[in-house]
XYZ file of C-alpha atoms in Angstrom:
177
model
C 173.849 228.862 -18.440
C 170.178 229.175 -17.466
C 169.404 232.142 -15.203
C 166.282 233.586 -13.760
C 164.821 236.122 -16.244
C 162.296 239.079 -15.803
C 159.551 237.760 -13.463
C 155.980 237.286 -14.889
C 152.719 236.713 -12.787
C 152.023 233.433 -14.688
C 154.247 231.007 -16.576
C 154.604 231.711 -20.362
C 154.064 229.096 -22.797
C 157.414 228.446 -24.721
C 158.138 225.792 -27.253
C 156.278 224.450 -30.017
C 155.938 221.168 -28.062
C 153.557 222.861 -25.870
C 155.467 222.869 -22.634
C 155.186 225.349 -20.109
C 158.273 227.668 -19.418
C 158.952 228.419 -15.813
C 161.153 231.268 -14.538
C 162.680 230.402 -11.013
C 160.958 233.307 -9.056
C 157.343 232.631 -10.214
C 157.769 228.802 -9.814
C 159.184 229.217 -6.345
C 156.507 231.641 -5.442
C 153.900 229.068 -6.498
C 155.173 226.054 -4.835
C 156.437 227.726 -1.392
C 153.848 230.218 -0.553
C 156.466 232.870 -0.264
C 154.682 235.878 -2.039
C 157.382 237.948 -3.311
C 157.736 239.367 -6.664
C 160.480 240.608 -8.889
C 163.902 239.360 -9.899
C 165.289 236.529 -7.648
C 168.275 238.639 -6.437
C 165.830 241.093 -4.774
C 163.964 238.213 -2.705
C 166.105 238.405 0.155
C 165.704 241.989 0.985
C 162.192 242.056 0.296
C 161.427 239.367 2.643
C 162.837 241.448 5.505
C 159.948 242.350 7.884
C 157.428 240.110 5.819
C 158.772 236.674 6.510
C 161.323 235.172 8.894
C 164.864 234.542 7.314
C 167.810 232.294 8.284
C 170.464 230.205 7.773
C 169.033 226.776 8.336
C 167.193 224.922 5.789
C 163.541 223.829 6.442
C 160.942 221.888 4.235
C 159.182 224.780 2.257
C 161.806 227.563 2.807
C 163.041 229.293 -0.199
C 166.788 229.274 -0.620
C 167.874 232.682 -1.991
C 170.865 232.706 -4.173
C 173.101 236.011 -4.495
C 173.291 237.537 -7.892
C 176.738 236.912 -9.666
C 178.392 237.671 -12.954
C 177.006 234.092 -14.102
C 173.540 234.701 -12.274
C 173.032 238.330 -12.666
C 169.255 238.085 -11.638
C 170.115 235.663 -8.864
C 168.069 232.397 -8.334
C 165.418 231.104 -5.847
C 164.621 227.456 -5.118
C 162.510 225.707 -2.686
C 163.842 223.032 -0.034
C 161.830 220.002 -0.492
C 163.590 217.851 1.839
C 166.532 218.153 4.529
C 168.959 215.274 4.173
C 171.331 216.258 6.712
C 172.849 219.585 8.270
C 174.952 219.813 4.989
C 172.484 218.620 2.283
C 169.029 219.292 1.036
C 166.950 218.476 -2.093
C 165.759 221.383 -4.049
C 162.579 221.863 -6.318
C 163.273 224.458 -8.600
C 162.900 225.960 -12.157
C 165.192 227.328 -14.896
C 168.376 225.719 -13.480
C 169.709 222.865 -15.744
C 167.544 223.919 -18.818
C 165.735 226.997 -19.484
C 162.287 226.934 -18.187
C 162.424 223.415 -17.163
C 161.188 222.325 -13.715
C 163.505 220.001 -11.463
C 162.248 218.067 -8.401
C 164.262 216.839 -5.452
C 167.931 217.523 -6.699
C 170.620 217.527 -4.531
C 172.285 220.715 -3.014
C 175.237 220.673 -0.756
C 176.463 223.255 1.836
C 180.242 223.665 0.878
C 180.694 226.831 3.075
C 183.848 226.650 5.475
C 181.636 227.675 8.400
C 178.691 225.398 7.511
C 176.325 228.231 7.580
C 174.747 227.519 3.922
C 176.352 230.773 2.580
C 178.037 228.805 -0.346
C 176.282 225.730 -2.075
C 176.922 223.284 -5.052
C 173.901 222.311 -6.821
C 172.800 219.351 -9.030
C 173.150 220.195 -12.823
C 171.701 217.847 -15.424
C 174.100 218.145 -18.151
C 176.870 216.869 -15.929
C 174.791 214.426 -14.033
C 176.220 215.855 -10.779
C 177.258 218.724 -8.625
C 180.115 219.973 -10.927
C 182.751 222.515 -9.632
C 180.688 225.790 -9.604
C 180.013 227.191 -6.048
C 177.249 229.518 -5.875
C 176.742 232.229 -2.744
C 173.584 232.080 -1.040
C 171.724 234.770 1.228
C 169.940 232.392 3.279
C 166.547 230.794 3.640
C 163.131 232.620 3.629
C 160.604 230.689 5.653
C 156.954 230.781 4.322
C 155.488 230.035 7.867
C 153.633 227.128 6.359
C 153.816 224.018 4.608
C 154.616 223.753 0.881
C 151.564 224.085 -1.387
C 149.504 220.855 -1.626
C 152.160 218.223 -2.770
C 151.407 214.552 -3.214
C 153.680 211.802 -2.315
C 154.733 211.440 -5.896
C 156.008 215.080 -6.088
C 158.697 214.203 -3.363
C 160.175 211.352 -5.564
C 163.285 212.362 -7.395
C 162.397 213.291 -10.812
C 162.756 215.917 -13.715
C 160.282 217.399 -15.945
C 162.845 218.014 -18.559
C 163.499 216.566 -22.121
C 167.251 215.931 -21.739
C 167.727 213.891 -24.833
C 169.563 216.485 -26.921
C 171.877 217.436 -24.015
C 175.591 216.492 -24.330
C 177.908 216.027 -21.198
C 180.472 218.744 -20.845
C 184.224 218.071 -21.072
C 185.669 216.934 -17.612
C 187.986 219.947 -17.502
C 185.001 222.491 -18.112
C 183.061 223.980 -15.078
C 179.140 223.869 -15.517
C 177.296 226.925 -15.496
C 173.920 226.931 -14.028
C 171.699 229.412 -12.268
Protein backbone atom coordinates (compact mmCIF):
# COMPACT_ATOMS: atom_id res chain seq x y z
CA UNK A 1 0.00 0.00 0.00
CA UNK A 2 1.33 3.41 -0.93
CA UNK A 3 0.70 6.08 1.70
CA UNK A 4 1.67 9.68 2.11
CA UNK A 5 4.83 9.83 4.13
CA UNK A 6 6.56 12.68 5.93
CA UNK A 7 6.22 15.81 3.88
CA UNK A 8 9.14 17.60 2.26
CA UNK A 9 9.25 21.06 0.72
CA UNK A 10 10.60 19.64 -2.54
CA UNK A 11 10.42 16.25 -4.24
CA UNK A 12 13.14 13.75 -3.46
CA UNK A 13 15.11 12.01 -6.16
CA UNK A 14 14.39 8.34 -5.72
CA UNK A 15 15.36 5.49 -7.94
CA UNK A 16 18.45 4.71 -9.95
CA UNK A 17 16.31 5.34 -13.03
CA UNK A 18 16.45 9.04 -12.14
CA UNK A 19 12.72 9.40 -11.59
CA UNK A 20 11.37 11.93 -9.14
CA UNK A 21 9.63 10.59 -6.03
CA UNK A 22 6.56 12.58 -5.05
CA UNK A 23 4.68 12.37 -1.80
CA UNK A 24 1.00 13.29 -1.97
CA UNK A 25 1.07 16.53 0.04
CA UNK A 26 3.94 18.35 -1.72
CA UNK A 27 2.50 17.33 -5.08
CA UNK A 28 -1.03 18.50 -4.18
CA UNK A 29 0.39 21.77 -2.90
CA UNK A 30 2.42 22.25 -6.10
CA UNK A 31 -0.47 21.68 -8.51
CA UNK A 32 -3.43 23.10 -6.58
CA UNK A 33 -2.12 26.30 -5.08
CA UNK A 34 -3.32 25.25 -1.61
CA UNK A 35 -0.29 26.25 0.45
CA UNK A 36 -0.50 23.88 3.42
CA UNK A 37 2.44 21.91 4.80
CA UNK A 38 2.56 18.78 6.93
CA UNK A 39 1.11 15.31 6.78
CA UNK A 40 -1.97 14.94 4.61
CA UNK A 41 -4.26 14.09 7.53
CA UNK A 42 -3.58 17.55 9.03
CA UNK A 43 -4.60 19.53 5.94
CA UNK A 44 -8.33 19.67 6.71
CA UNK A 45 -7.90 21.32 10.10
CA UNK A 46 -5.05 23.52 8.88
CA UNK A 47 -7.30 24.83 6.09
CA UNK A 48 -9.90 26.12 8.58
CA UNK A 49 -9.88 29.92 8.51
CA UNK A 50 -7.34 30.01 5.65
CA UNK A 51 -9.27 28.40 2.80
CA UNK A 52 -12.92 27.72 2.15
CA UNK A 53 -13.89 24.09 2.70
CA UNK A 54 -16.92 22.13 1.63
CA UNK A 55 -18.57 18.95 0.39
CA UNK A 56 -18.81 19.79 -3.32
CA UNK A 57 -15.97 18.94 -5.69
CA UNK A 58 -14.61 21.78 -7.84
CA UNK A 59 -11.75 21.82 -10.33
CA UNK A 60 -8.54 22.68 -8.48
CA UNK A 61 -9.92 21.77 -5.04
CA UNK A 62 -7.98 19.37 -2.85
CA UNK A 63 -9.84 16.25 -1.72
CA UNK A 64 -8.77 15.64 1.88
CA UNK A 65 -8.81 11.98 2.91
CA UNK A 66 -9.09 11.06 6.58
CA UNK A 67 -6.35 9.00 8.10
CA UNK A 68 -7.16 5.35 8.68
CA UNK A 69 -5.28 2.27 9.82
CA UNK A 70 -4.42 1.62 6.15
CA UNK A 71 -3.53 5.30 5.55
CA UNK A 72 -2.13 6.55 8.87
CA UNK A 73 -0.86 9.78 7.30
CA UNK A 74 -4.01 10.42 5.24
CA UNK A 75 -3.96 11.45 1.60
CA UNK A 76 -4.64 14.53 -0.50
CA UNK A 77 -5.48 14.75 -4.21
CA UNK A 78 -6.48 17.56 -6.57
CA UNK A 79 -9.75 17.46 -8.48
CA UNK A 80 -8.83 17.84 -12.16
CA UNK A 81 -12.35 17.36 -13.55
CA UNK A 82 -15.90 17.08 -12.23
CA UNK A 83 -17.60 14.39 -14.31
CA UNK A 84 -20.93 14.33 -12.45
CA UNK A 85 -22.33 14.93 -8.98
CA UNK A 86 -20.90 11.54 -7.92
CA UNK A 87 -17.76 11.23 -10.06
CA UNK A 88 -14.54 13.23 -10.42
CA UNK A 89 -11.13 12.78 -11.93
CA UNK A 90 -8.19 13.21 -9.56
CA UNK A 91 -4.57 14.11 -10.13
CA UNK A 92 -2.39 12.93 -7.28
CA UNK A 93 0.85 11.28 -6.21
CA UNK A 94 1.91 8.28 -4.15
CA UNK A 95 -1.30 6.24 -4.53
CA UNK A 96 -0.99 3.25 -6.87
CA UNK A 97 2.78 3.20 -6.74
CA UNK A 98 5.15 4.78 -4.23
CA UNK A 99 6.19 8.19 -5.49
CA UNK A 100 4.30 7.91 -8.78
CA UNK A 101 2.04 10.57 -10.26
CA UNK A 102 -1.39 9.74 -11.65
CA UNK A 103 -3.35 12.22 -13.74
CA UNK A 104 -7.10 12.21 -14.23
CA UNK A 105 -7.94 8.96 -12.50
CA UNK A 106 -11.51 8.14 -11.56
CA UNK A 107 -12.94 8.59 -8.07
CA UNK A 108 -16.57 8.04 -7.18
CA UNK A 109 -18.69 9.12 -4.24
CA UNK A 110 -20.10 6.00 -2.57
CA UNK A 111 -21.43 7.73 0.54
CA UNK A 112 -25.06 6.91 1.39
CA UNK A 113 -26.00 10.62 1.46
CA UNK A 114 -24.10 11.65 -1.67
CA UNK A 115 -21.94 14.04 0.38
CA UNK A 116 -18.49 12.80 -0.71
CA UNK A 117 -17.71 11.48 2.78
CA UNK A 118 -16.74 8.07 1.33
CA UNK A 119 -15.04 7.38 -1.99
CA UNK A 120 -13.53 4.67 -4.13
CA UNK A 121 -10.46 5.62 -6.16
CA UNK A 122 -8.95 4.03 -9.27
CA UNK A 123 -6.03 1.76 -8.33
CA UNK A 124 -3.51 0.82 -11.05
CA UNK A 125 -2.65 -2.73 -9.93
CA UNK A 126 -6.27 -3.81 -10.41
CA UNK A 127 -7.03 -1.46 -13.29
CA UNK A 128 -10.19 -0.24 -11.60
CA UNK A 129 -11.83 1.02 -8.44
CA UNK A 130 -11.53 -2.15 -6.39
CA UNK A 131 -13.53 -2.65 -3.21
CA UNK A 132 -11.75 -0.34 -0.74
CA UNK A 133 -13.77 2.63 0.51
CA UNK A 134 -11.91 5.66 1.87
CA UNK A 135 -13.33 8.26 4.28
CA UNK A 136 -13.02 11.88 3.12
CA UNK A 137 -13.13 15.08 5.16
CA UNK A 138 -14.21 17.16 2.19
CA UNK A 139 -12.70 19.59 -0.30
CA UNK A 140 -10.30 22.47 0.30
CA UNK A 141 -10.82 25.25 -2.24
CA UNK A 142 -7.75 27.14 -3.40
CA UNK A 143 -9.69 30.19 -4.51
CA UNK A 144 -8.07 30.05 -7.92
CA UNK A 145 -7.45 27.84 -10.90
CA UNK A 146 -4.99 24.97 -10.71
CA UNK A 147 -1.42 25.94 -11.56
CA UNK A 148 -0.79 26.50 -15.30
CA UNK A 149 -1.78 23.24 -16.97
CA UNK A 150 -1.63 22.62 -20.67
CA UNK A 151 -4.39 20.72 -22.47
CA UNK A 152 -2.17 17.61 -22.41
CA UNK A 153 -2.19 17.65 -18.60
CA UNK A 154 -5.92 16.91 -18.65
CA UNK A 155 -5.70 13.82 -20.87
CA UNK A 156 -5.89 10.53 -18.96
CA UNK A 157 -2.36 9.37 -18.32
CA UNK A 158 -0.02 7.82 -15.80
CA UNK A 159 3.55 8.80 -15.07
CA UNK A 160 4.20 5.29 -13.82
CA UNK A 161 6.17 2.32 -15.02
CA UNK A 162 3.67 -0.46 -14.35
CA UNK A 163 5.52 -3.15 -16.28
CA UNK A 164 6.46 -5.07 -13.14
CA UNK A 165 3.04 -4.97 -11.45
CA UNK A 166 0.79 -7.98 -11.30
CA UNK A 167 -2.98 -7.92 -10.82
CA UNK A 168 -4.14 -8.97 -7.39
CA UNK A 169 -6.30 -12.05 -6.88
CA UNK A 170 -10.00 -11.30 -7.47
CA UNK A 171 -10.91 -12.04 -3.84
CA UNK A 172 -8.40 -9.56 -2.41
CA UNK A 173 -9.15 -5.95 -1.60
CA UNK A 174 -6.65 -3.49 -3.06
CA UNK A 175 -4.92 -1.29 -0.55
CA UNK A 176 -4.09 2.19 -1.70
CA UNK A 177 -3.46 5.50 -0.10
